[in-house]
């Protein structure tokens, strides 16, 4: 995208190489501190009321809160590292940093304006969906046993999000859209172009099929007996000088000039 290229040329120095590695490392540290003091998490979460009272560090610290306090956090952090490294390879540090930053803005807006309590869950989800766009056929093993392509996990996750979007209130819908603002900004135009292209291809295909003969429609038909290649596959057909098509048995005999003329 041209606008991304312009931003990168102008603000490329703001890129944070290894951003997701930093996030993973600090999340692991926070997880250990919460194990020592469970109340510590409440000093870091995204709480608009407390932010308005001066606790502005929450605008950043919430991204380091672990999604679980069990040992499953090890698998979650490994997966975040995995998708982060893939996105940095595909995008480069600047675009990944920008994507992450816009996602933080969207999550914060969802909390302030719509009361959403997404914490960093939707931010990580937006990273996952971006990874699925670049590596749809990447295979991961669920519980190290079941091989599944990333694109199928993304579709399942998207189905749950869509269900929540349909069943919940308008404020939740608005919050969900805001939280995924980074995904819509970065991939929305491409998705729209692909959808438009598929529609155009489908329209052309329907038009072609409408003008194509049916598989049960005969291509050849005798003007005398009505036989076709469908009724008798062994028949041969010819077009006579009168422009009509005949089977060989009913093909008109050529007329010969009379030889009895005298001077």
PDB file of C-alpha atoms in Angstrom:
ATOM      1  CA  UNK A   1       0.000   0.000   0.000  1.00  0.00           C
ATOM      2  CA  UNK A   2       1.349   3.378  -1.014  1.00  0.00           C
ATOM      3  CA  UNK A   3       0.450   5.151   2.221  1.00  0.00           C
ATOM      4  CA  UNK A   4       2.338   2.538   4.243  1.00  0.00           C
ATOM      5  CA  UNK A   5       5.400   3.008   2.074  1.00  0.00           C
ATOM      6  CA  UNK A   6       5.265   6.764   2.658  1.00  0.00           C
ATOM      7  CA  UNK A   7       4.895   6.319   6.404  1.00  0.00           C
ATOM      8  CA  UNK A   8       7.777   3.873   6.517  1.00  0.00           C
ATOM      9  CA  UNK A   9      10.078   6.225   4.604  1.00  0.00           C
ATOM     10  CA  UNK A  10       9.241   9.068   6.959  1.00  0.00           C
ATOM     11  CA  UNK A  11       8.875   7.345  10.320  1.00  0.00           C
ATOM     12  CA  UNK A  12      10.786   4.113   9.832  1.00  0.00           C
ATOM     13  CA  UNK A  13      13.123   5.058  12.690  1.00  0.00           C
ATOM     14  CA  UNK A  14      10.220   4.463  15.114  1.00  0.00           C
ATOM     15  CA  UNK A  15      10.126   0.739  14.327  1.00  0.00           C
ATOM     16  CA  UNK A  16      10.712  -1.622  17.242  1.00  0.00           C
ATOM     17  CA  UNK A  17      12.635  -4.679  15.982  1.00  0.00           C
ATOM     18  CA  UNK A  18      11.692  -7.835  17.852  1.00  0.00           C
ATOM     19  CA  UNK A  19       8.536  -6.207  19.244  1.00  0.00           C
ATOM     20  CA  UNK A  20       6.697  -9.441  19.992  1.00  0.00           C
ATOM     21  CA  UNK A  21       9.789 -10.895  21.666  1.00  0.00           C
ATOM     22  CA  UNK A  22       9.775  -7.909  24.002  1.00  0.00           C
ATOM     23  CA  UNK A  23       6.056  -8.378  24.672  1.00  0.00           C
ATOM     24  CA  UNK A  24       6.551 -12.095  25.345  1.00  0.00           C
ATOM     25  CA  UNK A  25       9.458 -11.437  27.718  1.00  0.00           C
ATOM     26  CA  UNK A  26       7.628  -8.781  29.734  1.00  0.00           C
ATOM     27  CA  UNK A  27       4.452 -10.884  29.817  1.00  0.00           C
ATOM     28  CA  UNK A  28       6.448 -13.769  31.275  1.00  0.00           C
ATOM     29  CA  UNK A  29       7.865 -11.386  33.891  1.00  0.00           C
ATOM     30  CA  UNK A  30       4.393 -10.075  34.798  1.00  0.00           C
ATOM     31  CA  UNK A  31       3.098 -13.647  35.020  1.00  0.00           C
ATOM     32  CA  UNK A  32       5.790 -14.427  37.601  1.00  0.00           C
ATOM     33  CA  UNK A  33       5.010 -11.280  39.604  1.00  0.00           C
ATOM     34  CA  UNK A  34       1.284 -12.093  39.626  1.00  0.00           C
ATOM     35  CA  UNK A  35       2.111 -15.554  40.943  1.00  0.00           C
ATOM     36  CA  UNK A  36       3.895 -13.868  43.830  1.00  0.00           C
ATOM     37  CA  UNK A  37       1.173 -11.250  44.330  1.00  0.00           C
ATOM     38  CA  UNK A  38      -2.194 -11.969  42.621  1.00  0.00           C
ATOM     39  CA  UNK A  39      -3.371  -8.386  43.216  1.00  0.00           C
ATOM     40  CA  UNK A  40      -0.565  -7.058  41.043  1.00  0.00           C
ATOM     41  CA  UNK A  41      -2.619  -7.589  37.876  1.00  0.00           C
ATOM     42  CA  UNK A  42      -5.169  -5.009  39.039  1.00  0.00           C
ATOM     43  CA  UNK A  43      -2.474  -2.356  38.962  1.00  0.00           C
ATOM     44  CA  UNK A  44      -1.796  -3.006  35.277  1.00  0.00           C
ATOM     45  CA  UNK A  45      -5.137  -3.662  33.569  1.00  0.00           C
ATOM     46  CA  UNK A  46      -6.887  -1.265  31.180  1.00  0.00           C
ATOM     47  CA  UNK A  47      -9.224   0.607  33.530  1.00  0.00           C
ATOM     48  CA  UNK A  48     -10.515   3.872  31.990  1.00  0.00           C
ATOM     49  CA  UNK A  49     -11.684   5.292  35.328  1.00  0.00           C
ATOM     50  CA  UNK A  50      -8.284   4.841  36.958  1.00  0.00           C
ATOM     51  CA  UNK A  51      -6.504   6.161  33.857  1.00  0.00           C
ATOM     52  CA  UNK A  52      -8.587   9.324  34.069  1.00  0.00           C
ATOM     53  CA  UNK A  53      -7.426   9.644  37.677  1.00  0.00           C
ATOM     54  CA  UNK A  54      -3.786   9.731  36.622  1.00  0.00           C
ATOM     55  CA  UNK A  55      -2.753   6.063  36.330  1.00  0.00           C
ATOM     56  CA  UNK A  56      -1.666   6.566  32.731  1.00  0.00           C
ATOM     57  CA  UNK A  57       0.788   3.644  32.760  1.00  0.00           C
ATOM     58  CA  UNK A  58      -2.234   1.377  32.274  1.00  0.00           C
ATOM     59  CA  UNK A  59      -2.417   2.553  28.640  1.00  0.00           C
ATOM     60  CA  UNK A  60       0.662   0.401  28.031  1.00  0.00           C
ATOM     61  CA  UNK A  61       0.963  -2.127  30.851  1.00  0.00           C
ATOM     62  CA  UNK A  62      -2.246  -3.986  29.984  1.00  0.00           C
ATOM     63  CA  UNK A  63      -0.575  -5.465  26.906  1.00  0.00           C
ATOM     64  CA  UNK A  64       1.714  -7.474  29.205  1.00  0.00           C
ATOM     65  CA  UNK A  65      -1.069  -9.137  31.201  1.00  0.00           C
ATOM     66  CA  UNK A  66      -1.079 -12.933  30.605  1.00  0.00           C
ATOM     67  CA  UNK A  67      -4.317 -14.469  29.364  1.00  0.00           C
ATOM     68  CA  UNK A  68      -4.019 -17.294  31.894  1.00  0.00           C
ATOM     69  CA  UNK A  69      -2.136 -17.871  35.116  1.00  0.00           C
ATOM     70  CA  UNK A  70      -1.786 -21.614  34.583  1.00  0.00           C
ATOM     71  CA  UNK A  71       1.179 -23.284  32.934  1.00  0.00           C
ATOM     72  CA  UNK A  72      -0.729 -23.025  29.648  1.00  0.00           C
ATOM     73  CA  UNK A  73       0.776 -19.546  29.525  1.00  0.00           C
ATOM     74  CA  UNK A  74       3.978 -21.176  28.236  1.00  0.00           C
ATOM     75  CA  UNK A  75       2.130 -22.437  25.146  1.00  0.00           C
ATOM     76  CA  UNK A  76       0.321 -19.114  24.709  1.00  0.00           C
ATOM     77  CA  UNK A  77       3.569 -17.140  24.830  1.00  0.00           C
ATOM     78  CA  UNK A  78       5.268 -19.532  22.445  1.00  0.00           C
ATOM     79  CA  UNK A  79       2.389 -19.070  19.983  1.00  0.00           C
ATOM     80  CA  UNK A  80       2.577 -15.275  20.315  1.00  0.00           C
ATOM     81  CA  UNK A  81       6.327 -15.441  19.641  1.00  0.00           C
ATOM     82  CA  UNK A  82       5.676 -17.701  16.636  1.00  0.00           C
ATOM     83  CA  UNK A  83       3.115 -15.433  14.960  1.00  0.00           C
ATOM     84  CA  UNK A  84       5.090 -12.300  15.826  1.00  0.00           C
ATOM     85  CA  UNK A  85       8.233 -13.621  14.158  1.00  0.00           C
ATOM     86  CA  UNK A  86       6.207 -14.574  11.084  1.00  0.00           C
ATOM     87  CA  UNK A  87       4.627 -11.133  10.824  1.00  0.00           C
ATOM     88  CA  UNK A  88       7.970  -9.397  11.201  1.00  0.00           C
ATOM     89  CA  UNK A  89       9.373 -11.512   8.366  1.00  0.00           C
ATOM     90  CA  UNK A  90       6.398 -10.660   6.157  1.00  0.00           C
ATOM     91  CA  UNK A  91       6.060  -6.981   7.040  1.00  0.00           C
ATOM     92  CA  UNK A  92       9.292  -5.824   8.557  1.00  0.00           C
ATOM     93  CA  UNK A  93       9.627  -4.150  11.989  1.00  0.00           C
ATOM     94  CA  UNK A  94       7.982  -0.838  11.081  1.00  0.00           C
ATOM     95  CA  UNK A  95       4.707  -2.198   9.731  1.00  0.00           C
ATOM     96  CA  UNK A  96       4.383  -4.689  12.560  1.00  0.00           C
ATOM     97  CA  UNK A  97       5.019  -1.905  15.083  1.00  0.00           C
ATOM     98  CA  UNK A  98       2.428   0.313  13.387  1.00  0.00           C
ATOM     99  CA  UNK A  99      -0.109  -2.519  13.255  1.00  0.00           C
ATOM    100  CA  UNK A 100       0.421  -3.236  16.943  1.00  0.00           C
ATOM    101  CA  UNK A 101       0.165   0.449  17.869  1.00  0.00           C
ATOM    102  CA  UNK A 102      -3.071   0.958  15.918  1.00  0.00           C
ATOM    103  CA  UNK A 103      -4.435  -2.162  17.609  1.00  0.00           C
ATOM    104  CA  UNK A 104      -3.601  -0.647  21.010  1.00  0.00           C
ATOM    105  CA  UNK A 105      -5.444   2.541  20.040  1.00  0.00           C
ATOM    106  CA  UNK A 106      -8.482   0.507  18.943  1.00  0.00           C
ATOM    107  CA  UNK A 107      -8.517  -1.540  22.152  1.00  0.00           C
ATOM    108  CA  UNK A 108      -8.201   1.614  24.256  1.00  0.00           C
ATOM    109  CA  UNK A 109     -11.033   3.281  22.315  1.00  0.00           C
ATOM    110  CA  UNK A 110     -13.209   0.197  22.848  1.00  0.00           C
ATOM    111  CA  UNK A 111     -12.601   0.431  26.600  1.00  0.00           C
ATOM    112  CA  UNK A 112     -13.133   4.195  26.922  1.00  0.00           C
ATOM    113  CA  UNK A 113     -16.104   4.714  24.617  1.00  0.00           C
ATOM    114  CA  UNK A 114     -17.929   1.387  24.760  1.00  0.00           C
ATOM    115  CA  UNK A 115     -16.960  -0.063  28.130  1.00  0.00           C
ATOM    116  CA  UNK A 116     -15.332  -3.158  26.611  1.00  0.00           C
ATOM    117  CA  UNK A 117     -13.175  -5.312  28.877  1.00  0.00           C
ATOM    118  CA  UNK A 118     -11.133  -6.931  26.127  1.00  0.00           C
ATOM    119  CA  UNK A 119      -7.792  -6.234  27.818  1.00  0.00           C
ATOM    120  CA  UNK A 120      -5.146  -7.435  25.321  1.00  0.00           C
ATOM    121  CA  UNK A 121      -7.168 -10.393  24.055  1.00  0.00           C
ATOM    122  CA  UNK A 122      -8.444  -8.764  20.861  1.00  0.00           C
ATOM    123  CA  UNK A 123      -5.055  -7.189  20.207  1.00  0.00           C
ATOM    124  CA  UNK A 124      -3.452 -10.632  20.186  1.00  0.00           C
ATOM    125  CA  UNK A 125      -6.367 -11.942  18.117  1.00  0.00           C
ATOM    126  CA  UNK A 126      -5.719  -9.255  15.502  1.00  0.00           C
ATOM    127  CA  UNK A 127      -2.096 -10.434  15.288  1.00  0.00           C
ATOM    128  CA  UNK A 128      -3.331 -13.976  14.771  1.00  0.00           C
ATOM    129  CA  UNK A 129      -5.691 -12.969  11.951  1.00  0.00           C
ATOM    130  CA  UNK A 130      -2.907 -10.992  10.270  1.00  0.00           C
ATOM    131  CA  UNK A 131      -0.655 -14.054  10.479  1.00  0.00           C
ATOM    132  CA  UNK A 132      -3.433 -16.153   8.909  1.00  0.00           C
ATOM    133  CA  UNK A 133      -3.559 -13.729   5.977  1.00  0.00           C
ATOM    134  CA  UNK A 134       0.137 -14.212   5.257  1.00  0.00           C
ATOM    135  CA  UNK A 135       0.495 -17.903   6.143  1.00  0.00           C
ATOM    136  CA  UNK A 136      -2.935 -19.546   5.625  1.00  0.00           C
ATOM    137  CA  UNK A 137      -1.485 -22.992   4.941  1.00  0.00           C
ATOM    138  CA  UNK A 138       0.930 -23.019   7.866  1.00  0.00           C
ATOM    139  CA  UNK A 139       0.300 -26.159   9.922  1.00  0.00           C
ATOM    140  CA  UNK A 140       0.388 -26.237  13.701  1.00  0.00           C
ATOM    141  CA  UNK A 141      -0.210 -29.224  15.952  1.00  0.00           C
ATOM    142  CA  UNK A 142      -2.911 -28.762  18.570  1.00  0.00           C
ATOM    143  CA  UNK A 143      -1.701 -30.405  21.782  1.00  0.00           C
ATOM    144  CA  UNK A 144       1.284 -31.492  19.665  1.00  0.00           C
ATOM    145  CA  UNK A 145      -0.945 -34.169  18.073  1.00  0.00           C
ATOM    146  CA  UNK A 146      -3.645 -32.810  15.754  1.00  0.00           C
ATOM    147  CA  UNK A 147      -2.352 -31.030  12.613  1.00  0.00           C
ATOM    148  CA  UNK A 148      -4.485 -28.037  11.637  1.00  0.00           C
ATOM    149  CA  UNK A 149      -3.901 -25.307   9.084  1.00  0.00           C
ATOM    150  CA  UNK A 150      -3.870 -21.780  10.424  1.00  0.00           C
ATOM    151  CA  UNK A 151      -6.629 -20.686   8.050  1.00  0.00           C
ATOM    152  CA  UNK A 152      -9.092 -23.192   9.545  1.00  0.00           C
ATOM    153  CA  UNK A 153      -8.350 -22.013  13.083  1.00  0.00           C
ATOM    154  CA  UNK A 154      -8.861 -18.448  11.879  1.00  0.00           C
ATOM    155  CA  UNK A 155     -12.235 -19.324  10.335  1.00  0.00           C
ATOM    156  CA  UNK A 156     -13.399 -21.045  13.531  1.00  0.00           C
ATOM    157  CA  UNK A 157     -12.290 -18.105  15.657  1.00  0.00           C
ATOM    158  CA  UNK A 158     -13.939 -15.667  13.233  1.00  0.00           C
ATOM    159  CA  UNK A 159     -17.186 -17.658  13.471  1.00  0.00           C
ATOM    160  CA  UNK A 160     -17.222 -17.259  17.266  1.00  0.00           C
ATOM    161  CA  UNK A 161     -16.515 -13.536  16.952  1.00  0.00           C
ATOM    162  CA  UNK A 162     -19.301 -13.179  14.394  1.00  0.00           C
ATOM    163  CA  UNK A 163     -21.696 -15.050  16.688  1.00  0.00           C
ATOM    164  CA  UNK A 164     -20.824 -12.672  19.519  1.00  0.00           C
ATOM    165  CA  UNK A 165     -21.255  -9.738  17.164  1.00  0.00           C
ATOM    166  CA  UNK A 166     -24.772 -10.901  16.250  1.00  0.00           C
ATOM    167  CA  UNK A 167     -25.941 -11.835  19.741  1.00  0.00           C
ATOM    168  CA  UNK A 168     -24.525  -8.974  21.789  1.00  0.00           C
ATOM    169  CA  UNK A 169     -25.459  -5.317  22.166  1.00  0.00           C
ATOM    170  CA  UNK A 170     -24.639  -2.467  19.817  1.00  0.00           C
ATOM    171  CA  UNK A 171     -21.963  -1.233  22.225  1.00  0.00           C
ATOM    172  CA  UNK A 172     -20.236  -4.613  22.033  1.00  0.00           C
ATOM    173  CA  UNK A 173     -20.425  -4.548  18.230  1.00  0.00           C
ATOM    174  CA  UNK A 174     -18.915  -1.085  18.116  1.00  0.00           C
ATOM    175  CA  UNK A 175     -16.216  -2.133  20.593  1.00  0.00           C
ATOM    176  CA  UNK A 176     -15.353  -5.185  18.492  1.00  0.00           C
ATOM    177  CA  UNK A 177     -15.019  -3.079  15.344  1.00  0.00           C
ATOM    178  CA  UNK A 178     -12.821  -0.574  17.202  1.00  0.00           C
ATOM    179  CA  UNK A 179     -10.636  -3.327  18.654  1.00  0.00           C
ATOM    180  CA  UNK A 180     -10.019  -4.739  15.165  1.00  0.00           C
ATOM    181  CA  UNK A 181      -9.441  -1.331  13.573  1.00  0.00           C
ATOM    182  CA  UNK A 182      -5.848  -2.281  12.777  1.00  0.00           C
ATOM    183  CA  UNK A 183      -6.955  -5.381  10.856  1.00  0.00           C
ATOM    184  CA  UNK A 184      -9.607  -3.482   8.895  1.00  0.00           C
ATOM    185  CA  UNK A 185      -7.210  -0.638   8.045  1.00  0.00           C
ATOM    186  CA  UNK A 186      -4.396  -2.919   6.900  1.00  0.00           C
ATOM    187  CA  UNK A 187      -6.396  -5.674   5.184  1.00  0.00           C
ATOM    188  CA  UNK A 188      -9.802  -4.119   4.484  1.00  0.00           C
ATOM    189  CA  UNK A 189      -8.918  -2.686   1.040  1.00  0.00           C
ATOM    190  CA  UNK A 190      -7.347  -5.975  -0.043  1.00  0.00           C
ATOM    191  CA  UNK A 191     -10.351  -7.980   1.176  1.00  0.00           C
ATOM    192  CA  UNK A 192     -12.682  -5.606  -0.673  1.00  0.00           C
ATOM    193  CA  UNK A 193     -10.699  -5.929  -3.903  1.00  0.00           C
ATOM    194  CA  UNK A 194     -10.684  -9.717  -3.639  1.00  0.00           C
ATOM    195  CA  UNK A 195     -14.437  -9.810  -2.974  1.00  0.00           C
ATOM    196  CA  UNK A 196     -15.077  -7.501  -5.942  1.00  0.00           C
ATOM    197  CA  UNK A 197     -12.863  -9.633  -8.178  1.00  0.00           C
ATOM    198  CA  UNK A 198     -14.637 -12.835  -7.101  1.00  0.00           C
ATOM    199  CA  UNK A 199     -18.002 -11.212  -7.809  1.00  0.00           C
ATOM    200  CA  UNK A 200     -16.874 -10.120 -11.270  1.00  0.00           C
ATOM    201  CA  UNK A 201     -15.513 -13.591 -12.046  1.00  0.00           C
ATOM    202  CA  UNK A 202     -18.737 -15.184 -10.816  1.00  0.00           C
ATOM    203  CA  UNK A 203     -20.828 -12.801 -12.938  1.00  0.00           C
ATOM    204  CA  UNK A 204     -18.759 -13.541 -16.045  1.00  0.00           C
ATOM    205  CA  UNK A 205     -18.989 -17.266 -15.401  1.00  0.00           C
ATOM    206  CA  UNK A 206     -22.764 -17.146 -15.025  1.00  0.00           C
ATOM    207  CA  UNK A 207     -22.983 -15.172 -18.263  1.00  0.00           C
ATOM    208  CA  UNK A 208     -20.791 -17.701 -20.028  1.00  0.00           C
ATOM    209  CA  UNK A 209     -22.822 -20.624 -18.709  1.00  0.00           C
ATOM    210  CA  UNK A 210     -26.059 -18.943 -19.763  1.00  0.00           C
ATOM    211  CA  UNK A 211     -24.808 -18.709 -23.341  1.00  0.00           C
ATOM    212  CA  UNK A 212     -23.266 -22.149 -23.395  1.00  0.00           C
ATOM    213  CA  UNK A 213     -25.269 -25.095 -24.543  1.00  0.00           C
ATOM    214  CA  UNK A 214     -26.614 -27.531 -22.013  1.00  0.00           C
ATOM    215  CA  UNK A 215     -24.918 -30.904 -21.769  1.00  0.00           C
ATOM    216  CA  UNK A 216     -28.232 -32.514 -22.800  1.00  0.00           C
ATOM    217  CA  UNK A 217     -28.669 -30.265 -25.823  1.00  0.00           C
ATOM    218  CA  UNK A 218     -27.797 -31.763 -29.198  1.00  0.00           C
ATOM    219  CA  UNK A 219     -25.234 -30.102 -31.373  1.00  0.00           C
ATOM    220  CA  UNK A 220     -26.301 -31.904 -34.585  1.00  0.00           C
ATOM    221  CA  UNK A 221     -29.858 -32.657 -35.778  1.00  0.00           C
ATOM    222  CA  UNK A 222     -31.067 -34.158 -39.054  1.00  0.00           C
ATOM    223  CA  UNK A 223     -33.564 -31.906 -40.843  1.00  0.00           C
ATOM    224  CA  UNK A 224     -35.481 -34.970 -42.118  1.00  0.00           C
ATOM    225  CA  UNK A 225     -35.653 -37.588 -39.361  1.00  0.00           C
ATOM    226  CA  UNK A 226     -34.686 -35.438 -36.381  1.00  0.00           C
ATOM    227  CA  UNK A 227     -31.915 -37.830 -35.296  1.00  0.00           C
ATOM    228  CA  UNK A 228     -29.070 -36.371 -33.212  1.00  0.00           C
ATOM    229  CA  UNK A 229     -25.660 -37.499 -31.970  1.00  0.00           C
ATOM    230  CA  UNK A 230     -27.387 -38.123 -28.637  1.00  0.00           C
ATOM    231  CA  UNK A 231     -29.946 -40.552 -30.080  1.00  0.00           C
ATOM    232  CA  UNK A 232     -27.339 -42.349 -32.176  1.00  0.00           C
ATOM    233  CA  UNK A 233     -23.678 -41.619 -31.384  1.00  0.00           C
ATOM    234  CA  UNK A 234     -22.602 -43.517 -34.541  1.00  0.00           C
ATOM    235  CA  UNK A 235     -24.357 -41.143 -36.942  1.00  0.00           C
ATOM    236  CA  UNK A 236     -22.403 -38.753 -39.133  1.00  0.00           C
ATOM    237  CA  UNK A 237     -23.884 -35.420 -40.118  1.00  0.00           C
ATOM    238  CA  UNK A 238     -23.274 -33.102 -43.030  1.00  0.00           C
ATOM    239  CA  UNK A 239     -24.486 -29.649 -44.007  1.00  0.00           C
ATOM    240  CA  UNK A 240     -25.996 -29.623 -47.506  1.00  0.00           C
ATOM    241  CA  UNK A 241     -25.896 -26.811 -50.043  1.00  0.00           C
ATOM    242  CA  UNK A 242     -29.307 -25.646 -48.846  1.00  0.00           C
ATOM    243  CA  UNK A 243     -27.788 -24.837 -45.451  1.00  0.00           C
ATOM    244  CA  UNK A 244     -29.635 -27.589 -43.616  1.00  0.00           C
ATOM    245  CA  UNK A 245     -27.964 -30.362 -41.640  1.00  0.00           C
ATOM    246  CA  UNK A 246     -28.705 -33.984 -42.447  1.00  0.00           C
ATOM    247  CA  UNK A 247     -27.633 -37.385 -41.284  1.00  0.00           C
ATOM    248  CA  UNK A 248     -25.773 -39.376 -43.921  1.00  0.00           C
ATOM    249  CA  UNK A 249     -28.864 -41.464 -44.699  1.00  0.00           C
ATOM    250  CA  UNK A 250     -30.960 -38.437 -45.604  1.00  0.00           C
ATOM    251  CA  UNK A 251     -28.292 -36.279 -47.175  1.00  0.00           C
ATOM    252  CA  UNK A 252     -29.726 -34.966 -50.517  1.00  0.00           C
ATOM    253  CA  UNK A 253     -28.043 -36.427 -53.581  1.00  0.00           C
ATOM    254  CA  UNK A 254     -26.130 -33.876 -55.672  1.00  0.00           C
ATOM    255  CA  UNK A 255     -27.948 -32.957 -58.890  1.00  0.00           C
ATOM    256  CA  UNK A 256     -26.025 -33.685 -62.133  1.00  0.00           C
ATOM    257  CA  UNK A 257     -26.341 -31.687 -65.327  1.00  0.00           C
ATOM    258  CA  UNK A 258     -28.286 -33.417 -68.183  1.00  0.00           C
ATOM    259  CA  UNK A 259     -26.016 -34.807 -70.972  1.00  0.00           C
ATOM    260  CA  UNK A 260     -28.779 -35.179 -73.658  1.00  0.00           C
ATOM    261  CA  UNK A 261     -28.731 -31.603 -74.856  1.00  0.00           C
ATOM    262  CA  UNK A 262     -28.080 -31.169 -78.596  1.00  0.00           C
ATOM    263  CA  UNK A 263     -27.189 -28.269 -80.670  1.00  0.00           C
TER     264      UNK A 263
END
